Short mmCIF file of C-alpha atoms and ligand atoms in Angstrom, two decimals:
data_model
loop_
_atom_site.label_atom_id
_atom_site.label_comp_id
_atom_site.label_asym_id
_atom_site.label_seq_id
_atom_site.Cartn_x
_atom_site.Cartn_y
_atom_site.Cartn_z
CA MET A 28 -273.47 -187.75 -82.82
CA SER A 29 -277.33 -188.58 -81.77
CA TYR A 30 -278.70 -187.82 -78.18
CA GLN A 31 -280.81 -189.31 -75.85
CA LEU A 32 -283.08 -187.61 -73.18
CA GLN A 33 -282.13 -188.69 -69.24
CA SER A 34 -284.44 -187.30 -66.23
CA GLY A 35 -286.72 -185.67 -68.23
CA ILE A 36 -284.51 -182.70 -68.46
CA ASN A 37 -281.11 -183.07 -69.73
CA TYR A 38 -279.61 -184.19 -73.17
CA VAL A 39 -276.35 -186.67 -73.00
CA PRO A 40 -274.90 -188.00 -76.18
CA LYS A 41 -275.54 -192.18 -77.32
CA LEU A 42 -272.71 -193.71 -75.94
CA ASP A 43 -272.43 -195.83 -79.19
CA ASP A 44 -270.46 -199.07 -78.97
CA VAL A 45 -267.09 -198.15 -79.47
CA GLN A 46 -266.87 -195.29 -77.30
CA PHE A 47 -268.43 -197.76 -74.77
CA GLY A 48 -265.68 -200.06 -74.73
CA ARG A 49 -262.72 -197.19 -74.69
CA TRP A 50 -264.11 -195.96 -71.65
CA GLN A 51 -264.91 -199.20 -70.15
CA ASN A 52 -260.97 -200.46 -70.86
CA LEU A 53 -259.47 -197.20 -69.26
CA LEU A 54 -261.98 -197.77 -66.23
CA GLU A 55 -260.78 -201.16 -66.15
CA GLU A 56 -257.18 -200.66 -66.96
CA ARG A 57 -257.65 -197.70 -63.89
CA THR A 58 -259.64 -199.34 -60.89
CA GLY A 59 -260.20 -202.88 -61.45
CA MET A 60 -264.05 -202.26 -62.26
CA CYS A 61 -265.59 -204.48 -64.99
CA LEU A 62 -268.98 -202.46 -66.53
CA PRO A 63 -270.63 -204.81 -67.96
CA LEU A 64 -273.21 -204.06 -70.92
CA GLN A 65 -276.37 -203.94 -68.62
CA ARG A 66 -274.39 -200.49 -66.96
CA ARG A 67 -274.10 -198.77 -70.66
CA SER A 68 -276.98 -195.86 -69.87
CA PHE A 69 -275.07 -195.59 -66.30
CA LEU A 70 -271.77 -194.94 -67.95
CA GLN A 71 -273.63 -192.93 -70.68
CA THR A 72 -276.19 -190.94 -68.19
CA SER A 73 -272.84 -190.40 -65.54
CA LEU A 74 -269.94 -189.18 -68.47
CA GLY A 75 -273.03 -187.07 -70.27
CA LEU A 76 -273.64 -185.60 -66.81
CA ARG A 77 -269.77 -184.34 -66.35
CA MET A 78 -269.24 -183.17 -69.71
CA GLN A 79 -272.21 -181.10 -69.24
CA GLU A 80 -270.98 -179.33 -66.46
CA ILE A 81 -267.45 -179.01 -67.59
CA GLY A 82 -268.04 -178.31 -71.34
CA CYS A 83 -267.52 -180.89 -72.69
CA ALA A 84 -269.24 -181.85 -76.67
CA SER A 85 -268.29 -185.08 -76.97
CA TYR A 86 -266.79 -188.42 -75.72
CA GLU A 87 -264.00 -188.13 -77.59
CA GLU A 88 -263.04 -184.75 -76.11
CA TYR A 89 -263.98 -186.12 -72.59
CA TYR A 90 -261.94 -188.82 -72.94
CA GLN A 91 -258.22 -186.69 -73.91
CA ARG A 92 -259.30 -184.54 -71.04
CA VAL A 93 -259.37 -187.27 -68.71
CA THR A 94 -255.94 -188.90 -70.20
CA ASP A 95 -254.25 -185.84 -70.51
CA GLY A 96 -251.58 -185.41 -67.69
CA PRO A 97 -251.97 -184.00 -64.16
CA SER A 98 -255.23 -181.57 -65.15
CA GLY A 99 -256.35 -185.23 -66.65
CA ALA A 100 -255.37 -186.96 -62.28
CA ILE A 101 -257.98 -184.11 -60.95
CA GLU A 102 -260.62 -184.40 -63.50
CA TRP A 103 -260.18 -188.42 -63.34
CA ASN A 104 -261.02 -187.87 -59.43
CA THR A 105 -264.20 -186.75 -59.85
CA LEU A 106 -265.12 -188.69 -62.28
CA VAL A 107 -264.28 -191.73 -60.48
CA ASP A 108 -266.48 -191.19 -57.81
CA ARG A 109 -269.32 -190.96 -59.82
CA LEU A 110 -268.78 -194.24 -61.18
CA THR A 111 -268.20 -196.45 -58.08
CA VAL A 112 -270.24 -197.71 -56.51
CA GLN A 113 -269.87 -196.57 -52.77
CA GLU A 114 -272.62 -197.82 -51.19
CA THR A 115 -271.67 -198.16 -47.05
CA ARG A 116 -273.03 -198.40 -43.96
CA PHE A 117 -271.73 -199.06 -39.54
CA PHE A 118 -271.70 -203.19 -38.87
CA ARG A 119 -272.95 -204.31 -42.49
CA ASP A 120 -272.06 -207.59 -42.29
CA PRO A 121 -272.54 -208.67 -38.44
CA ASP A 122 -271.64 -212.02 -38.75
CA ALA A 123 -268.31 -210.96 -39.65
CA TYR A 124 -267.78 -208.12 -37.07
CA GLU A 125 -268.95 -210.66 -34.51
CA PHE A 126 -265.57 -213.24 -35.94
CA VAL A 127 -264.00 -209.38 -35.74
CA ASP A 128 -264.60 -209.54 -32.22
CA GLN A 129 -263.88 -213.02 -31.29
CA TYR A 130 -260.53 -211.97 -32.90
CA VAL A 131 -259.50 -208.93 -30.58
CA GLN A 132 -260.87 -210.57 -27.42
CA GLN A 133 -258.52 -213.36 -27.60
CA LEU A 134 -255.63 -211.18 -29.31
CA VAL A 135 -255.94 -208.51 -26.53
CA THR A 136 -254.64 -211.58 -24.12
CA GLU A 137 -251.52 -212.44 -26.69
CA LEU A 138 -250.92 -208.30 -27.08
CA ALA A 139 -247.35 -207.28 -25.33
CA ASP A 140 -248.37 -203.74 -23.81
CA ASP A 141 -245.78 -201.78 -26.15
CA GLU A 142 -247.78 -203.14 -29.24
CA THR A 143 -250.41 -201.70 -31.05
CA LEU A 144 -253.28 -203.45 -32.92
CA GLU A 145 -253.49 -202.84 -36.37
CA CYS A 146 -256.46 -202.56 -38.77
CA TRP A 147 -257.17 -201.73 -42.02
CA SER A 148 -260.28 -201.59 -44.08
CA VAL A 149 -259.34 -201.39 -48.04
CA GLY A 150 -261.98 -200.13 -49.91
CA CYS A 151 -263.20 -198.13 -47.01
CA SER A 152 -265.58 -195.99 -48.87
CA SER A 153 -267.12 -192.67 -46.13
CA GLY A 154 -265.32 -194.46 -43.32
CA GLU A 155 -268.57 -196.88 -41.47
CA GLU A 156 -266.43 -199.67 -41.94
CA ALA A 157 -262.98 -198.23 -40.64
CA TYR A 158 -265.08 -196.69 -37.66
CA SER A 159 -266.76 -199.88 -37.09
CA LEU A 160 -263.47 -201.91 -36.94
CA ALA A 161 -262.41 -198.89 -34.27
CA MET A 162 -265.41 -199.46 -32.16
CA VAL A 163 -264.68 -203.12 -31.76
CA ALA A 164 -261.18 -202.42 -30.98
CA ASP A 165 -261.86 -199.85 -28.68
CA ARG A 166 -263.96 -201.76 -26.48
CA TYR A 167 -261.45 -204.53 -25.45
CA LEU A 168 -258.24 -202.45 -25.90
CA THR A 169 -258.54 -198.75 -23.96
CA PRO A 170 -260.22 -200.17 -20.82
CA LEU A 171 -256.61 -202.07 -20.35
CA GLY A 172 -254.70 -199.16 -21.67
CA LYS A 173 -253.63 -200.99 -24.79
CA ARG A 174 -253.61 -198.83 -27.92
CA TYR A 175 -255.32 -199.83 -32.06
CA ALA A 176 -254.56 -197.96 -34.95
CA VAL A 177 -257.18 -197.97 -37.86
CA THR A 178 -256.25 -197.19 -41.69
CA GLY A 179 -258.68 -197.22 -44.36
CA THR A 180 -257.82 -196.72 -47.91
CA ASP A 181 -260.36 -196.08 -50.90
CA ILE A 182 -259.99 -194.92 -54.61
CA SER A 183 -262.03 -191.97 -54.54
CA THR A 184 -261.19 -188.77 -53.14
CA ILE A 185 -264.28 -187.65 -51.75
CA VAL A 186 -265.21 -190.17 -49.95
CA LEU A 187 -262.36 -189.92 -47.87
CA ARG A 188 -263.51 -186.31 -47.35
CA LYS A 189 -266.10 -187.74 -45.60
CA ALA A 190 -264.60 -190.34 -43.84
CA ARG A 191 -261.68 -188.23 -42.58
CA SER A 192 -264.82 -185.92 -41.18
CA GLY A 193 -266.71 -188.73 -38.84
CA ARG A 194 -269.76 -186.45 -39.91
CA TYR A 195 -272.81 -188.57 -40.38
CA GLN A 196 -276.52 -188.35 -40.96
CA PRO A 197 -278.46 -189.56 -37.65
CA ARG A 198 -279.96 -192.12 -39.55
CA ALA A 199 -276.82 -193.66 -39.95
CA LEU A 200 -277.10 -194.94 -36.11
CA GLU A 201 -279.16 -197.23 -36.81
CA TRP A 202 -276.55 -199.94 -37.99
CA VAL A 203 -274.72 -199.44 -35.39
CA PRO A 204 -275.62 -201.77 -31.94
CA GLN A 205 -276.81 -200.56 -28.86
CA ASP A 206 -273.71 -201.52 -26.85
CA TYR A 207 -271.45 -198.52 -28.84
CA LEU A 208 -274.20 -195.87 -28.91
CA ALA A 209 -272.89 -194.13 -26.03
CA SER A 210 -269.29 -194.13 -26.46
CA SER A 211 -268.81 -193.91 -29.98
CA PHE A 212 -271.00 -190.54 -31.07
CA LYS A 213 -272.00 -186.91 -30.16
CA THR A 214 -273.68 -184.32 -31.49
CA SER A 215 -272.57 -181.90 -33.97
CA GLY A 216 -275.38 -180.15 -35.32
CA ILE A 217 -278.82 -180.61 -36.50
CA ASN A 218 -279.15 -183.82 -38.01
CA GLU A 219 -275.42 -184.75 -38.03
CA ILE A 220 -273.71 -187.15 -35.36
CA GLU A 221 -269.95 -187.61 -35.41
CA ILE A 222 -267.92 -190.08 -34.11
CA SER A 223 -266.46 -188.98 -30.83
CA ASP A 224 -262.94 -187.81 -30.51
CA ARG A 225 -261.38 -190.64 -28.72
CA LEU A 226 -262.16 -193.18 -31.63
CA ARG A 227 -261.42 -190.28 -34.13
CA LYS A 228 -257.73 -190.28 -33.27
CA ARG A 229 -257.01 -193.80 -33.60
CA CYS A 230 -258.66 -193.91 -37.77
CA CYS A 231 -256.20 -192.03 -40.07
CA PHE A 232 -257.92 -192.42 -44.39
CA SER A 233 -255.87 -191.89 -47.40
CA GLN A 234 -256.31 -192.94 -50.97
CA VAL A 235 -254.87 -195.70 -51.79
CA ASN A 236 -255.43 -197.83 -55.73
CA ILE A 237 -256.42 -201.22 -54.54
CA LEU A 238 -254.41 -202.36 -57.76
CA ASN A 239 -251.06 -200.63 -57.11
CA LEU A 240 -250.52 -202.17 -53.29
CA GLU A 241 -247.20 -202.43 -53.66
CA ALA A 242 -246.96 -198.31 -53.04
CA CYS A 243 -248.84 -198.67 -49.97
CA PRO A 244 -246.59 -199.48 -46.51
CA LEU A 245 -249.07 -201.01 -45.20
CA ASN A 246 -248.19 -204.29 -43.11
CA SER A 247 -248.24 -206.19 -40.39
CA GLN A 248 -251.62 -206.06 -39.93
CA HIS A 249 -253.91 -207.98 -37.30
CA ILE A 250 -257.33 -207.09 -39.06
CA ILE A 251 -257.48 -206.56 -43.02
CA TYR A 252 -261.45 -206.02 -43.94
CA CYS A 253 -261.93 -206.39 -47.66
CA GLN A 254 -265.91 -206.35 -48.22
CA ASN A 255 -267.58 -205.20 -50.90
CA VAL A 256 -264.40 -204.20 -53.45
CA LEU A 257 -263.33 -207.34 -54.87
CA ILE A 258 -266.97 -208.62 -56.91
CA TYR A 259 -266.33 -205.52 -58.64
CA PHE A 260 -263.48 -207.14 -60.05
CA ARG A 261 -262.75 -210.13 -62.62
CA ARG A 262 -261.46 -213.04 -61.01
CA TRP A 263 -258.08 -213.02 -62.08
CA ARG A 264 -257.55 -209.91 -60.00
CA ARG A 265 -259.38 -210.91 -57.08
CA ARG A 266 -256.82 -213.02 -56.70
CA GLU A 267 -253.20 -211.13 -57.32
CA ILE A 268 -255.43 -208.57 -54.94
CA LEU A 269 -255.88 -211.25 -52.12
CA ASN A 270 -252.62 -212.33 -52.71
CA VAL A 271 -250.95 -209.56 -51.72
CA LEU A 272 -253.12 -208.54 -48.84
CA ALA A 273 -252.11 -212.39 -47.28
CA GLU A 274 -248.71 -211.15 -47.28
CA ARG A 275 -249.49 -208.20 -45.67
CA LEU A 276 -250.73 -209.55 -42.39
CA ALA A 277 -248.93 -210.30 -39.53
CA PRO A 278 -249.03 -214.11 -38.47
CA GLY A 279 -251.90 -214.85 -36.05
CA GLY A 280 -253.91 -211.84 -38.10
CA ILE A 281 -257.73 -212.01 -40.28
CA LEU A 282 -258.36 -210.96 -43.65
CA VAL A 283 -261.78 -210.80 -44.15
CA ILE A 284 -263.66 -210.65 -47.69
CA GLY A 285 -267.41 -210.79 -48.10
CA LEU A 286 -269.25 -213.93 -48.61
CA GLY A 287 -268.94 -215.71 -51.63
CA GLU A 288 -266.60 -212.85 -53.01
CA MET A 289 -263.42 -215.57 -54.11
CA VAL A 290 -265.07 -218.79 -53.26
CA ASP A 291 -261.72 -221.47 -54.17
CA PHE A 292 -258.99 -218.77 -52.77
CA ASN A 293 -255.88 -220.36 -50.80
CA HIS A 294 -252.74 -219.34 -49.99
CA PRO A 295 -250.20 -221.19 -48.03
CA LEU A 296 -249.72 -218.26 -45.65
CA LEU A 297 -253.50 -218.48 -44.59
CA GLU A 298 -255.66 -221.07 -43.12
CA PRO A 299 -259.52 -220.39 -43.88
CA VAL A 300 -262.17 -220.56 -41.59
CA HIS A 301 -264.82 -222.81 -42.11
CA ASN A 302 -268.40 -221.56 -41.16
CA GLY A 303 -271.32 -220.99 -43.36
CA GLN A 304 -272.48 -217.20 -42.68
CA ILE A 305 -268.33 -214.99 -43.10
CA SER A 306 -265.72 -214.98 -45.37
CA ALA A 307 -262.33 -215.39 -43.61
CA PHE A 308 -258.91 -216.95 -43.57
CA VAL A 309 -256.42 -216.16 -41.14
CA ARG A 310 -252.89 -216.01 -41.13
CA LYS A 311 -250.64 -218.85 -40.11
CA LYS A 312 -248.04 -218.25 -37.04
CA THR A 313 -245.51 -220.95 -38.65
CA ASN A 314 -244.26 -220.48 -42.13
CA SER A 315 -243.82 -222.98 -44.30
CA THR A 316 -240.48 -224.89 -42.30
CA GLY A 317 -242.17 -224.83 -39.40
CA GLU A 318 -240.59 -222.04 -37.91
CA THR A 319 -242.35 -219.34 -35.65
CA ALA A 320 -243.44 -216.32 -37.85
CA ARG A 321 -241.63 -213.48 -37.00
CA ARG A 322 -244.60 -210.21 -36.31
C1 SAM B 2 -269.45 -200.40 -52.14
S1 SAM B 2 -267.99 -199.46 -51.40
C2 SAM B 2 -267.69 -201.12 -50.11
C3 SAM B 2 -267.83 -200.03 -48.98
C4 SAM B 2 -267.15 -200.59 -48.02
N1 SAM B 2 -265.61 -202.00 -47.80
C5 SAM B 2 -268.70 -201.59 -47.41
O1 SAM B 2 -268.72 -203.03 -47.61
O2 SAM B 2 -269.11 -201.82 -46.55
C6 SAM B 2 -266.59 -199.94 -52.36
C7 SAM B 2 -265.29 -198.83 -52.87
O3 SAM B 2 -264.25 -199.39 -53.13
C8 SAM B 2 -263.86 -198.69 -54.02
N2 SAM B 2 -263.50 -199.03 -55.31
C9 SAM B 2 -263.22 -199.23 -55.89
N3 SAM B 2 -262.11 -199.29 -56.65
C10 SAM B 2 -261.38 -199.12 -55.81
C11 SAM B 2 -259.90 -199.53 -56.08
N4 SAM B 2 -259.34 -199.64 -57.67
N5 SAM B 2 -258.91 -198.94 -55.89
C12 SAM B 2 -259.66 -198.70 -54.13
N6 SAM B 2 -260.76 -198.52 -54.01
C13 SAM B 2 -261.11 -198.88 -54.53
C14 SAM B 2 -264.80 -197.14 -54.02
O4 SAM B 2 -264.41 -196.37 -54.00
C15 SAM B 2 -265.40 -197.91 -52.92
O5 SAM B 2 -265.48 -196.52 -52.02
#
């Protein structure tokens, strides 16, 4: 086996075409993520360094290890965390949050006193997206004594742990609009800020593989926010996932995806929002026979 020098100090075995194809297939089959050829050295480094950490001598041996029953599943979790792109920030797409803001202001007038506004951040990474949605909902619902709940889901248990902690570095605040700064955070130690208890108790986080949405019980959602996840998937898979998400919306609910993530998507239950700044859909309030759909 040949070895390559990485980062000046570590040698990792060279990932040949056959091994690259094998790992590429495993990753796509289990997570939906398509790793292009240009990412081969990233895969080689990530696998190679992890193999060194746990004392695996070859890609073959490591492959057997991650595909071997329950202990393999634990190792797979660690690997997925290393291989997925987890970049995120508060209010990452200001135009999309403006759309959410307007929707919430409208919905607040229609929501019954005993109804909860339900939001779902799909592929939430370390939670900034879920908490941003909570901040918007909190702004309009809490003063009226109305309730909201935000669920963040992701495949990586490691980012979910961070999301649950609600703790971030102070520089994360740079992305938070001024209006939310004072009421949404508390200082929790040197060089750390923390989401306020009021917001945190409205948010929960759970491991859900977006390829396995039938196992996820979330339904009747007013807001489904799924940005920067589908871009790593093939188009047919994006379409399948969006078809399921459309069904999980409450009538009148909104589905927000990243701009250009699925340009020609249409679904009989959804009305696209025509706006060059965002990619979003509203679930029709009536079904195909013209009857008002039930919440
Ligand atoms: C680039 S981050 C996007 C975070 C956030 N949505 C945003 O736009 O800032 C992509 C997230 O999708 C998650 N992800 C990738 N494949 C997934 C899958 N099959 N099921 C659920 N989450 C997945 C990754 O773990 C990662 O946290």
